[in-house]
Coordinates of C-alpha atoms and ligand atoms in Angstrom, one line a residue:
X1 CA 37.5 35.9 241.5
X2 CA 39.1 34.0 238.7
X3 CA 40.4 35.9 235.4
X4 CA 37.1 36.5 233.1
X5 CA 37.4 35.4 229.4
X6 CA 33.9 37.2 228.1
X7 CA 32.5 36.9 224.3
X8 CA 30.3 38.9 222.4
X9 CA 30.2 39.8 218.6
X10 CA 30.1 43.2 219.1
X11 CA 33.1 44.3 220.9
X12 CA 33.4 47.2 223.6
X13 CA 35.1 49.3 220.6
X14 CA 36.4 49.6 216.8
X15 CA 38.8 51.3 215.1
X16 CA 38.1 53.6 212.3
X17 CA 41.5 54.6 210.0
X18 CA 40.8 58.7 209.4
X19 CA 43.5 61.3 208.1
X20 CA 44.4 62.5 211.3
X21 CA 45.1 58.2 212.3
X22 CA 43.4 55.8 214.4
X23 CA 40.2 56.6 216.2
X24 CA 38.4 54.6 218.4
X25 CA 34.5 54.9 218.2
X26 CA 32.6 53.2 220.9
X27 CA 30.3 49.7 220.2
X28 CA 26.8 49.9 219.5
X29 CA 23.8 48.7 221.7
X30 CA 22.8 48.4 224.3
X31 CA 24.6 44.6 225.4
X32 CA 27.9 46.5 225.1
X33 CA 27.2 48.9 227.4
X34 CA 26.6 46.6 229.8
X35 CA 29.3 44.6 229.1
X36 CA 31.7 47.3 229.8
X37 CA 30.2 48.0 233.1
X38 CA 31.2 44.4 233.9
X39 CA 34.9 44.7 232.3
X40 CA 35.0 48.2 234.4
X41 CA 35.0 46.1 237.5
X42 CA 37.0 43.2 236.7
X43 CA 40.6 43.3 237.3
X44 CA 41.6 40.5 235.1
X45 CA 39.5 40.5 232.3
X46 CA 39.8 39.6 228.2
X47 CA 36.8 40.6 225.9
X48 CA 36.9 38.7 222.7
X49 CA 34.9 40.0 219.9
X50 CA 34.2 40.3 215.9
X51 CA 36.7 42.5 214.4
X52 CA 34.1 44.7 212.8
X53 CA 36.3 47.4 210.7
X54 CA 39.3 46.7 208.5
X55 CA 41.3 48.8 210.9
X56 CA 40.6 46.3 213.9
X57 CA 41.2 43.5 211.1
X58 CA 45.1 45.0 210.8
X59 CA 45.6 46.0 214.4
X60 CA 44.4 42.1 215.2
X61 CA 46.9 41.3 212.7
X62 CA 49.7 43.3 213.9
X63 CA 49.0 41.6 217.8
X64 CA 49.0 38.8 216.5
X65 CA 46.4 37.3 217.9
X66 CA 46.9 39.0 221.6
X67 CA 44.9 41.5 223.1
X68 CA 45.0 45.1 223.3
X69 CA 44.5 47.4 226.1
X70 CA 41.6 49.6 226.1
X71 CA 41.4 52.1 228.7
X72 CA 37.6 54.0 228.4
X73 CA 38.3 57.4 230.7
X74 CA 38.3 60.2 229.8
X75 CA 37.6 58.6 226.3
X76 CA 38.3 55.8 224.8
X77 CA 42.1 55.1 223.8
X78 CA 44.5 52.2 223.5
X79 CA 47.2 51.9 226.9
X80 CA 50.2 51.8 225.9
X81 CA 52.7 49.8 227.9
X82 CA 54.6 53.0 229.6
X83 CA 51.4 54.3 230.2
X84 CA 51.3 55.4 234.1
X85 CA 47.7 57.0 235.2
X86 CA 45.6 54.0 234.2
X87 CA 42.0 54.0 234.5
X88 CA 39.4 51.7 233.9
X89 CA 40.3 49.2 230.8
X90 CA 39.8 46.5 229.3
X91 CA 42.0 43.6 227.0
X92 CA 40.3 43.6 223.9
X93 CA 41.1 40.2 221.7
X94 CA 39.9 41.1 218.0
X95 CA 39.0 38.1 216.1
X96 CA 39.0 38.6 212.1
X97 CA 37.0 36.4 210.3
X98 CA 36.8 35.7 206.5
X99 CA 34.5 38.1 204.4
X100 CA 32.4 35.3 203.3
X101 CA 32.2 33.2 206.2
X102 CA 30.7 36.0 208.6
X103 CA 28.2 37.1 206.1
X104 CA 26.7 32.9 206.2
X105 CA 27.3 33.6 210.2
X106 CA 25.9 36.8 210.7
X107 CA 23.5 37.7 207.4
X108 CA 21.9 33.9 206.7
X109 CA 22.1 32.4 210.1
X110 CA 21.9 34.3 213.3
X111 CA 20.2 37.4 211.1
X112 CA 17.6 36.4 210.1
X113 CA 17.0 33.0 210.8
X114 CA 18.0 32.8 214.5
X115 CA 16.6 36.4 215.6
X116 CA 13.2 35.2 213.6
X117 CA 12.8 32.1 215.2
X118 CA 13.3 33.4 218.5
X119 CA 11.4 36.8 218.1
X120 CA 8.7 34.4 216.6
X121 CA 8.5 36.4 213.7
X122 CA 7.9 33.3 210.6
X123 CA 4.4 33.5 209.3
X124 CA 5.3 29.8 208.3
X125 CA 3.5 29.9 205.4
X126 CA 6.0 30.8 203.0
X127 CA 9.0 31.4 205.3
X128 CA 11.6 29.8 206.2
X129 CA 12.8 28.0 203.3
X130 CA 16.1 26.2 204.2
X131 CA 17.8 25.8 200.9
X132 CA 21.1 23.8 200.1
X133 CA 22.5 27.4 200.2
X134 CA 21.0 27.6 203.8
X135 CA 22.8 24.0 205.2
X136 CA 26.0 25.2 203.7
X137 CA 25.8 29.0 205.6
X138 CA 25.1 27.1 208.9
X139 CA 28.1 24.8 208.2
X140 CA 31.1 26.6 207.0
X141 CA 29.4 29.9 208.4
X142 CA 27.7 29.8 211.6
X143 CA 29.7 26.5 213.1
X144 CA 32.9 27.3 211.3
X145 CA 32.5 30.8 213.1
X146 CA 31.4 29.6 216.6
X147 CA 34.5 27.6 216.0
X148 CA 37.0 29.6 215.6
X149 CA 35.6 32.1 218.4
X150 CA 36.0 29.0 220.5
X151 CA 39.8 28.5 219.5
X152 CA 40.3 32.3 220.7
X153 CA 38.5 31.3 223.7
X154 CA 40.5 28.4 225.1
X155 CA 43.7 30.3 224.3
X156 CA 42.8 32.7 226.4
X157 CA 41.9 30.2 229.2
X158 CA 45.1 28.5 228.8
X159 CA 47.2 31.5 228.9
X160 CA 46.1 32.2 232.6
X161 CA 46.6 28.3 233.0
X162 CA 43.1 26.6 232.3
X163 CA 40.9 28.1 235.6
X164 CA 38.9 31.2 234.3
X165 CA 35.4 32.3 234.4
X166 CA 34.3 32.2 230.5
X167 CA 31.1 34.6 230.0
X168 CA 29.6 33.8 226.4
X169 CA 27.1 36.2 224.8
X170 CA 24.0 35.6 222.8
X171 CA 23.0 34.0 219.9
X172 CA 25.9 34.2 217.7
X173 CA 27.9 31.9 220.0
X174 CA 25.9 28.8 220.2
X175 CA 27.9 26.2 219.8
X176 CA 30.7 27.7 222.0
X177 CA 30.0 26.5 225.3
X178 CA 30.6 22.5 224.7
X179 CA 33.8 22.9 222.5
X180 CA 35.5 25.4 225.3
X181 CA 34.3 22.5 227.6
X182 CA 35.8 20.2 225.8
X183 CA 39.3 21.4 226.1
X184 CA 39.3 23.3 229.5
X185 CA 37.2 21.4 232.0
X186 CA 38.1 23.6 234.3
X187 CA 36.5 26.7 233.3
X188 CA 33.5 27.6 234.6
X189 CA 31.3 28.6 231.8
X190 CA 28.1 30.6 231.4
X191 CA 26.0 31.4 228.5
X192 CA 23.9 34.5 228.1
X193 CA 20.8 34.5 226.1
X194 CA 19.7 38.9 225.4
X195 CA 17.0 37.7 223.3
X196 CA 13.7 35.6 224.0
X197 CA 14.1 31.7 223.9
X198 CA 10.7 30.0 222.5
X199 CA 9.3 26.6 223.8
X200 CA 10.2 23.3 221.9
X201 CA 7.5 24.1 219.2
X202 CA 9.3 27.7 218.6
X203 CA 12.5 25.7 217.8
X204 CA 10.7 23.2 215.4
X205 CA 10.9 25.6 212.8
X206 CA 14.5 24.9 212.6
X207 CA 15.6 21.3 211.2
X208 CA 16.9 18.7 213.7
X209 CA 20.7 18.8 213.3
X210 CA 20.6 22.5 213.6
X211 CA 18.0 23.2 216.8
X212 CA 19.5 19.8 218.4
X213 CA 23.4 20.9 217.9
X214 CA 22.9 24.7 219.0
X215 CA 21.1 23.3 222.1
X216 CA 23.9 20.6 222.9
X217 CA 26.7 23.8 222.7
X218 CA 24.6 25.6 225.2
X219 CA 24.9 22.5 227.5
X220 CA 28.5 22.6 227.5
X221 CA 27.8 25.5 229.7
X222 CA 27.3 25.4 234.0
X223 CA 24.6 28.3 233.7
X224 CA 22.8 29.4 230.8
X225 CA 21.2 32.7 231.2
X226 CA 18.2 34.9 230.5
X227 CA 16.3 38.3 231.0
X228 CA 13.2 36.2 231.7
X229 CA 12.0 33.6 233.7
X230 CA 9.7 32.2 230.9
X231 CA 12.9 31.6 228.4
X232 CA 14.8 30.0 231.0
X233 CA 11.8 27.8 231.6
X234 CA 11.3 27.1 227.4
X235 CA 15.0 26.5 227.5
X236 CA 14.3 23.4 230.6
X237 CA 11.5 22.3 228.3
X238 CA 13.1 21.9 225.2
X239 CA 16.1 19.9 226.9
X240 CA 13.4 17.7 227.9
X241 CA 11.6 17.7 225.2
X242 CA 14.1 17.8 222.7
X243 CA 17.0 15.5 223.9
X244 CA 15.3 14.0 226.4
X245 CA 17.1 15.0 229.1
X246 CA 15.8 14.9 232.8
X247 CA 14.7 18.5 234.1
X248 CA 13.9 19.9 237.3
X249 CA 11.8 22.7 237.1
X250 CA 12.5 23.5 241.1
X251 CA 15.9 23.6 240.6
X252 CA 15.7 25.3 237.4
X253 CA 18.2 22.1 236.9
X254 CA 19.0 20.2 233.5
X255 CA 21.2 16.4 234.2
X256 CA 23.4 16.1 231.0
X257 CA 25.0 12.9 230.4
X258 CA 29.1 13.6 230.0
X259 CA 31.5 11.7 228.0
X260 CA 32.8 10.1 230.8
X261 CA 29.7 8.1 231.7
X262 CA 29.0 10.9 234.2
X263 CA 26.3 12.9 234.6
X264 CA 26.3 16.8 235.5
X265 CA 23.7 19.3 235.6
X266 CA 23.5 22.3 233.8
X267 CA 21.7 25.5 235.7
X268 CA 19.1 27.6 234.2
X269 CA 19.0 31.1 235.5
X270 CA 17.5 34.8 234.4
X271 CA 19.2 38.0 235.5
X272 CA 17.0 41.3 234.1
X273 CA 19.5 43.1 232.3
X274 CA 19.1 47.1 232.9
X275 CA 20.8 50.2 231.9
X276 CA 23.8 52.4 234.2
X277 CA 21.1 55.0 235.9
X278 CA 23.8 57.4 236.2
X279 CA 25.2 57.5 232.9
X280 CA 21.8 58.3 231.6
X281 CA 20.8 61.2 234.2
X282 CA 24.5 62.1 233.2
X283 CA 23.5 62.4 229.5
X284 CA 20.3 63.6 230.5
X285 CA 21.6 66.6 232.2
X286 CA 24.1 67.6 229.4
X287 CA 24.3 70.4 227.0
X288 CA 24.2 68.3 224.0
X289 CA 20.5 67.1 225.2
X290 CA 19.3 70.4 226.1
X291 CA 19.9 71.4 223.0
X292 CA 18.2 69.0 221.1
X293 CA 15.0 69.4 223.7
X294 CA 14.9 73.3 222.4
X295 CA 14.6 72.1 219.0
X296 CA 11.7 69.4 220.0
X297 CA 9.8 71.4 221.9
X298 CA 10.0 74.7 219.2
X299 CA 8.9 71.9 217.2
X300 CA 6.2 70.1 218.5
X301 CA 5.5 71.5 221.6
X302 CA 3.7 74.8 221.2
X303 CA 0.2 75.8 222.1
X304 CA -0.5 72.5 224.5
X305 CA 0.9 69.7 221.6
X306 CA 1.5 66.4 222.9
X307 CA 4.4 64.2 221.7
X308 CA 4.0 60.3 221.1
X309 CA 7.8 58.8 221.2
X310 CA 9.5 55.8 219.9
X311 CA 12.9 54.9 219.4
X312 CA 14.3 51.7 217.9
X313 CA 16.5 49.6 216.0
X314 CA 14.4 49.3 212.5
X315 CA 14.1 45.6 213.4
X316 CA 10.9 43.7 212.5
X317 CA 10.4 42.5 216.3
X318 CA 10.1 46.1 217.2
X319 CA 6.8 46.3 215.5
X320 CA 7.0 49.6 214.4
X321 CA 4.7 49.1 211.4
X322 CA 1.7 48.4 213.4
X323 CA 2.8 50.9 216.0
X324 CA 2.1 53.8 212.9
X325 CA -0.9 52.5 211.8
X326 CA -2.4 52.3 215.4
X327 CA -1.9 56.0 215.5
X328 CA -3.5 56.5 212.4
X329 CA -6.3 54.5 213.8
X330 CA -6.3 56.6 216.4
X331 CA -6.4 60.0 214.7
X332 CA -9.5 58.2 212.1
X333 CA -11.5 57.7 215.4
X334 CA -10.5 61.2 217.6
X335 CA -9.9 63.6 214.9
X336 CA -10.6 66.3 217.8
X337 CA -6.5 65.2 218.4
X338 CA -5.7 65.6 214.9
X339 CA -3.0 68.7 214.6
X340 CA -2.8 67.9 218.8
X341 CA -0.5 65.6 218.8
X342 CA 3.0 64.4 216.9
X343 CA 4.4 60.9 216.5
X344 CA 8.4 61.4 216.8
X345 CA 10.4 58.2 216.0
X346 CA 14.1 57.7 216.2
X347 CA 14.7 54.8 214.2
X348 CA 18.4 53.8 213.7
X349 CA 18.6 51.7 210.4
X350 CA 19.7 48.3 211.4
X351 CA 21.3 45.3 209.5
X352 CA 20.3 46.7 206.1
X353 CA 22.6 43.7 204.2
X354 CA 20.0 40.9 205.8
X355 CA 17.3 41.8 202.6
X356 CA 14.3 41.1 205.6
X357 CA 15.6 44.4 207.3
X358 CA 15.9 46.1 204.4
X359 CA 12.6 45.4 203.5
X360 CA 10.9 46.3 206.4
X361 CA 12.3 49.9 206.7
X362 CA 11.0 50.2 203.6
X363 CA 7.6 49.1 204.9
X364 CA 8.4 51.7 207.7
X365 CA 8.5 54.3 205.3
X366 CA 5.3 53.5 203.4
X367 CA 3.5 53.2 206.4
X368 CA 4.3 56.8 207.4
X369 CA 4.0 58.2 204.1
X370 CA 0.2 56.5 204.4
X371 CA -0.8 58.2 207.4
X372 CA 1.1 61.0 207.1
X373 CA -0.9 61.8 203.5
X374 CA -4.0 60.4 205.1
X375 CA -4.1 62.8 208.2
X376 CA -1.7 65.7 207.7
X377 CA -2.9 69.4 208.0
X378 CA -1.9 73.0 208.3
X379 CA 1.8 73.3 209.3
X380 CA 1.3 69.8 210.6
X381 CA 2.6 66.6 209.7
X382 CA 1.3 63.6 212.4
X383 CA 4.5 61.1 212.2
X384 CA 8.3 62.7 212.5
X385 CA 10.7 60.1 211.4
X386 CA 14.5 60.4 211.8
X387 CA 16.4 57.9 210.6
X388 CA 19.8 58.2 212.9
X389 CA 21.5 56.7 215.5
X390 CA 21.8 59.5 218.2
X391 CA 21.5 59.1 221.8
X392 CA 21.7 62.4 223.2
X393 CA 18.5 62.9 220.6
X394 CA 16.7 59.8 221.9
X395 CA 17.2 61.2 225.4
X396 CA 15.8 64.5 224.9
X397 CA 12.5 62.5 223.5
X398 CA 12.3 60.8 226.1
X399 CA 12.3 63.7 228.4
X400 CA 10.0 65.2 226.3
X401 CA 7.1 62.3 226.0
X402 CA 3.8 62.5 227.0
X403 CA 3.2 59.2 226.0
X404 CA 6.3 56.4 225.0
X405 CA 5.7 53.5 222.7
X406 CA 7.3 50.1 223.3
X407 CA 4.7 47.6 221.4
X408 CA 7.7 45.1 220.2
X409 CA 6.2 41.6 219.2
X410 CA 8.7 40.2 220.9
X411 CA 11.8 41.1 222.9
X412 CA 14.5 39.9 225.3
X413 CA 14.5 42.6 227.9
X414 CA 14.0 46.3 225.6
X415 CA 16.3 48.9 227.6
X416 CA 14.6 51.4 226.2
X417 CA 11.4 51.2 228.0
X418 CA 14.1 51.5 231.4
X419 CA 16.5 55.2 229.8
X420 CA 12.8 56.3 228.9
X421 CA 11.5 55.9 233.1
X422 CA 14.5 57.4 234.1
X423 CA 14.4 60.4 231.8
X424 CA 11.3 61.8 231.0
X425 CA 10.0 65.0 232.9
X426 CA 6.9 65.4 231.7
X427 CA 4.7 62.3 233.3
X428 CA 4.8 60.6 230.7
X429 CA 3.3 56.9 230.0
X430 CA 4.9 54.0 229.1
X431 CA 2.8 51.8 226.1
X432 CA 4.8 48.1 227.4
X433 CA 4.1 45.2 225.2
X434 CA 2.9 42.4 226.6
X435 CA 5.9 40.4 225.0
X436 CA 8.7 42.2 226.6
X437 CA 11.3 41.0 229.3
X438 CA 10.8 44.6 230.6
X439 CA 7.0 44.0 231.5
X440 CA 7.8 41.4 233.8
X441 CA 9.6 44.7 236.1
X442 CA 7.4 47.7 234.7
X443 CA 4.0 46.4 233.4
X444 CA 2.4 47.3 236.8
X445 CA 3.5 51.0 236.0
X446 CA 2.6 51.1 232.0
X447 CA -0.4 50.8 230.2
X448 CA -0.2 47.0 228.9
X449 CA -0.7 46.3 225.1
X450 CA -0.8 43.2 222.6
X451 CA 1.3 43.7 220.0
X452 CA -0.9 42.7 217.2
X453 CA -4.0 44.0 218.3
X454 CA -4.1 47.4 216.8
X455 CA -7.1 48.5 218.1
X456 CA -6.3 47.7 221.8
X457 CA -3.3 50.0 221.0
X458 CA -4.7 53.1 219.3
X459 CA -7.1 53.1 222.6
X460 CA -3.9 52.8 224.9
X461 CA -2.1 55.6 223.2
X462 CA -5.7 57.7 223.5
X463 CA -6.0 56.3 226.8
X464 CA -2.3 58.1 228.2
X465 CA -3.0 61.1 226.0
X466 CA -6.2 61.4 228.8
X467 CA -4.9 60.2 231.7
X468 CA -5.3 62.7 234.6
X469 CA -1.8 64.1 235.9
X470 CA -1.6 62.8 239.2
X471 CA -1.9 59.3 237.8
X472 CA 0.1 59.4 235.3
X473 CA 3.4 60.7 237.6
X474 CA 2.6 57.9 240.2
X475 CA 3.2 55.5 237.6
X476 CA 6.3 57.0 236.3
X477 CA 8.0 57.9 239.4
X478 CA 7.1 54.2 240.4
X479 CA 8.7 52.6 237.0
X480 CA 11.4 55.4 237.2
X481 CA 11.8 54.0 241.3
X482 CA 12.3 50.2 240.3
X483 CA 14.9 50.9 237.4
X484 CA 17.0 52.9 240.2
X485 CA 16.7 50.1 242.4
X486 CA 17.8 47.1 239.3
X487 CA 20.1 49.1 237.9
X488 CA 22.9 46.9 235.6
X489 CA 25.4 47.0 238.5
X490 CA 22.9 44.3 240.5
X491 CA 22.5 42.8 237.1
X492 CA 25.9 41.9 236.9
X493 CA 26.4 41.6 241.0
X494 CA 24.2 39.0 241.2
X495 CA 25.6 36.7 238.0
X496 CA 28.7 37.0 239.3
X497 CA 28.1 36.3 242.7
X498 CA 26.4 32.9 241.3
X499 CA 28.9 32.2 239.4
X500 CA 31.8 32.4 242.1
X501 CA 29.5 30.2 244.0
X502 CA 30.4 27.6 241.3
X503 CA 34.2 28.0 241.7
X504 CA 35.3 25.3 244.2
Ligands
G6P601 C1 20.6 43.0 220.2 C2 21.4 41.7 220.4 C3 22.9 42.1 220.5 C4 23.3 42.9 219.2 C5 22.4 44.2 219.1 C6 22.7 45.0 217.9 O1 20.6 43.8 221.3 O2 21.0 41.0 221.5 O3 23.7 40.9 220.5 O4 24.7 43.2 219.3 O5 21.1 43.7 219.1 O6 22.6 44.3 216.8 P1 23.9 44.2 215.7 O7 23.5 43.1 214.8 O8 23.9 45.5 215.1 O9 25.1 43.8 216.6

């Protein structure tokens, strides 16, 4: 295998200055986990990333430029070089970018305007506008970004002399792909799309320059990946439809024209992204979890009380909104389940400086103080928000569910829907939008629902409150079965195995 060059935003690990030094805390979400299964098993890997703390700023400063070891057993902690028991690590290249700059990247560009496009979450009506503001974010913010990531890129391609595998990450990095091209044509380069990728009419919403240049970066690549089969499909379609560009849908093949006078052909592929099964029955069986079931159950669990779960980013493609007020609907038309039955959300606030997020936990918030007033009784209050990011909590929800919610309106795989399967102990059944890569794998073992269709969903989450037993642990121990068998190990077996079938 080549050396690996790999690039996300988020980066395996930051820095945090406290009064005892440096600590390292570990990077959020799910993407990064995964990614640092894949840097676990690569011998000769770099991970470039967003310097997200001022104490990854300075120690990107005082490299200058190179990367830092990152070993991640028995925690996580930086090598040093006389360091002799070395286990799993990683080369972490921190990349600082200007104040200003990321916030036209990161809050005007790729959140909101990218995530909403793609989660297809514009009414259209009134939003988007794109402002003079907006054509300035996307030019010194989003392309000025995507280029400099792409300078940190081909330096680190050149420093192990040109022939590397480069593996670019999501919808920050657009425009990466053609300018790494550019100036190593012998990398072989791959793209990875986490989040949904809408036909040609999705993309319209965006004007020309800005849909037709992030889609020409992406070209640049030799794969460009997905979670689904349908976005890899939209993504065929709006080359063709687009640019123009011949497509073959057999294939999954897209000829680009080079600037040679040349033609090559980009691939379109999806690989299910899934979670490390035995890091979460790990978790799963620890004290810290056990602990937090005790408090649940004491809770909500006496006397023959069910538990409704959810636990998400409070991002508007999660849907959470409509998720509460289903409930309510379902209390208004079975109040024999009212004081039965508890909602219990773990909702980690998300992106809170892009004023969209900010505004919809706030919607979050209303909505549960609605049906919480509406519907509350003796000692019992229907919905149980917490607003925290805390994973040995969401675990212990899990195991506890009778019934788990996923209802997202749209999403690129949701891994949540996969740690739930593994966890839960109690039969519980999985509510699987429609709209989620994760039903293309589980929605034979969930109850199916449309995410705007609030009635359809008060009856599913009525309909796995009243399931009979025996059906209801077939399904699971099925869903629970496939996660075990597509775990993220074959996720990242089977990219890689394509893409050494690239190298000649
Ligand atoms: C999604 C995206 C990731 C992103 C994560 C957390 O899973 O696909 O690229 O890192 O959300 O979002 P944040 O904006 O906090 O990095």
């Amino acid at each position: 295998m080549l050396p690996v060059v790999l690039l996300s935003h988020r980066g395996p690990a930051t820095f945090r200055r406290t009064r005892s030094g440096l600590t390292l805390k570990r990077g959020a979400g799910g993407l990064v986990t995964a990614l640092m299964g894949l840097a676990e098993h690569l011998d000769d890997a770099v991970w470039v990333c967003a310097a997200a703390s001022p104490a990854d700023a300075l120690i990107a400063f005082e490299h200058e430029g190179h990367s830092i070891e990152i070993g991640f057993s028995p925690e996580l902690h930086v090598v040093e070089e006389d360091d002799t028991a070395v286990g799993p690590s990683v080369n972490v290249r921190y990349v600082e970018v200007d104040k200003h700059r990321h916030s036209q990247f990161y809050t005007q560009i790729a959140n909101p305007l990218l995530w909403f496009v793609q989660h297809g979450l514009y009414g259209l009506a009134n939003d988007p506008e794109f402002t003079a503001d907006t054509h300035k974010a996307y030019e010194d913010g989003y392309v000025v970004v995507n280029e400099q990531f792409a300078d940190a890129v081909v330096e680190e391609v050149e420093r192990v002399g040109g022939r590397a595998v480069v593996m670019l990450q999501d919808y920050h990095f657009y425009l990466v792909g053609n300018s790494v091209r550019a100036r190593c044509p012998d990398a072989i380069i791959s793209h990875f799309v986490h989040i949904p990728w809408p036909g040609p009419d999705g993309w319209r919403v965006l004007p020309v320059q800005m849909r037709d240049g992030m889609l020409r970066g992406l070209l640049g690549c030799d794969v460009v990946a997905f979670h689904t089969r349908r976005s890899a499909r939209n993504f065929l379609s709006c080359a063709q439809e687009m640019l123009d560009l011949s497509v073959d849908f057999q294939a999954m093949t897209v000829t680009v024209p080079t600037s040679r006078g040349g033609t090559r052909k980009v691939a379109a592929r999806w690989y299910p992204i899934s979670v490390d099964v035995e890091s979460v029955e790990k978790l799963a069986a620890s004290e810290e979890v056990a602990a937090h079931r005790q408090v649940i159950e004491q809770l909500h669990l006496n006397d023959g009380h069910r538990l409704i779960v959810r636990v998400d980013r409070t991002d508007p493609s999660k849907n959470i909104v409509r998720g509460f007020r289903a409930f309510g609907l379902m209390l208004d038309q079975h109040p024999d389940l009212r004081g039965q039955v508890t909602f219990l959300a773990s909702l980690m606030p998300s992106r809170q400086d892009v004023p969209e997020y900010a505004d919809y936990l706030a919607q979050v918030g209303a909505v549960v103080a609605e049906v919480n007033a509406r519907h509350h009784g003796e000692g019992w209050q229907p919905i149980d928000i917490r607003l925290q990011e805390d994973l040995a909590f969401a675990v212990a929800s899990y195991q506890l569910a009778d019934v788990l919610v996923v209802n997202a309106v749209n999403d690129g795989m949701n891994l949540v829907a996969k740690e739930a399967v593994l966890a839960n102990s109690r039969d519980g059944v999985l509510l699987l939008s429609e709209n989620t890569g994760a039903h293309d794998e589980l929605g034979d073992f969930a109850l199916t629902v449309h995410p705007f269709d609030l009635q359809q969903q008060a009856d599913a989450m009525y309909e796995a409150l009243t399931m009979d037993r025996a059906d209801r642990a077939k399904m699971l121990a099925a869903a629970a079965d496939r996660v075990t068998k597509n775990d993220v190990g074959q996720w990242l077996r089977n990219q890689l195995s394509d893409l050494e079938g690239l190298i000649d």
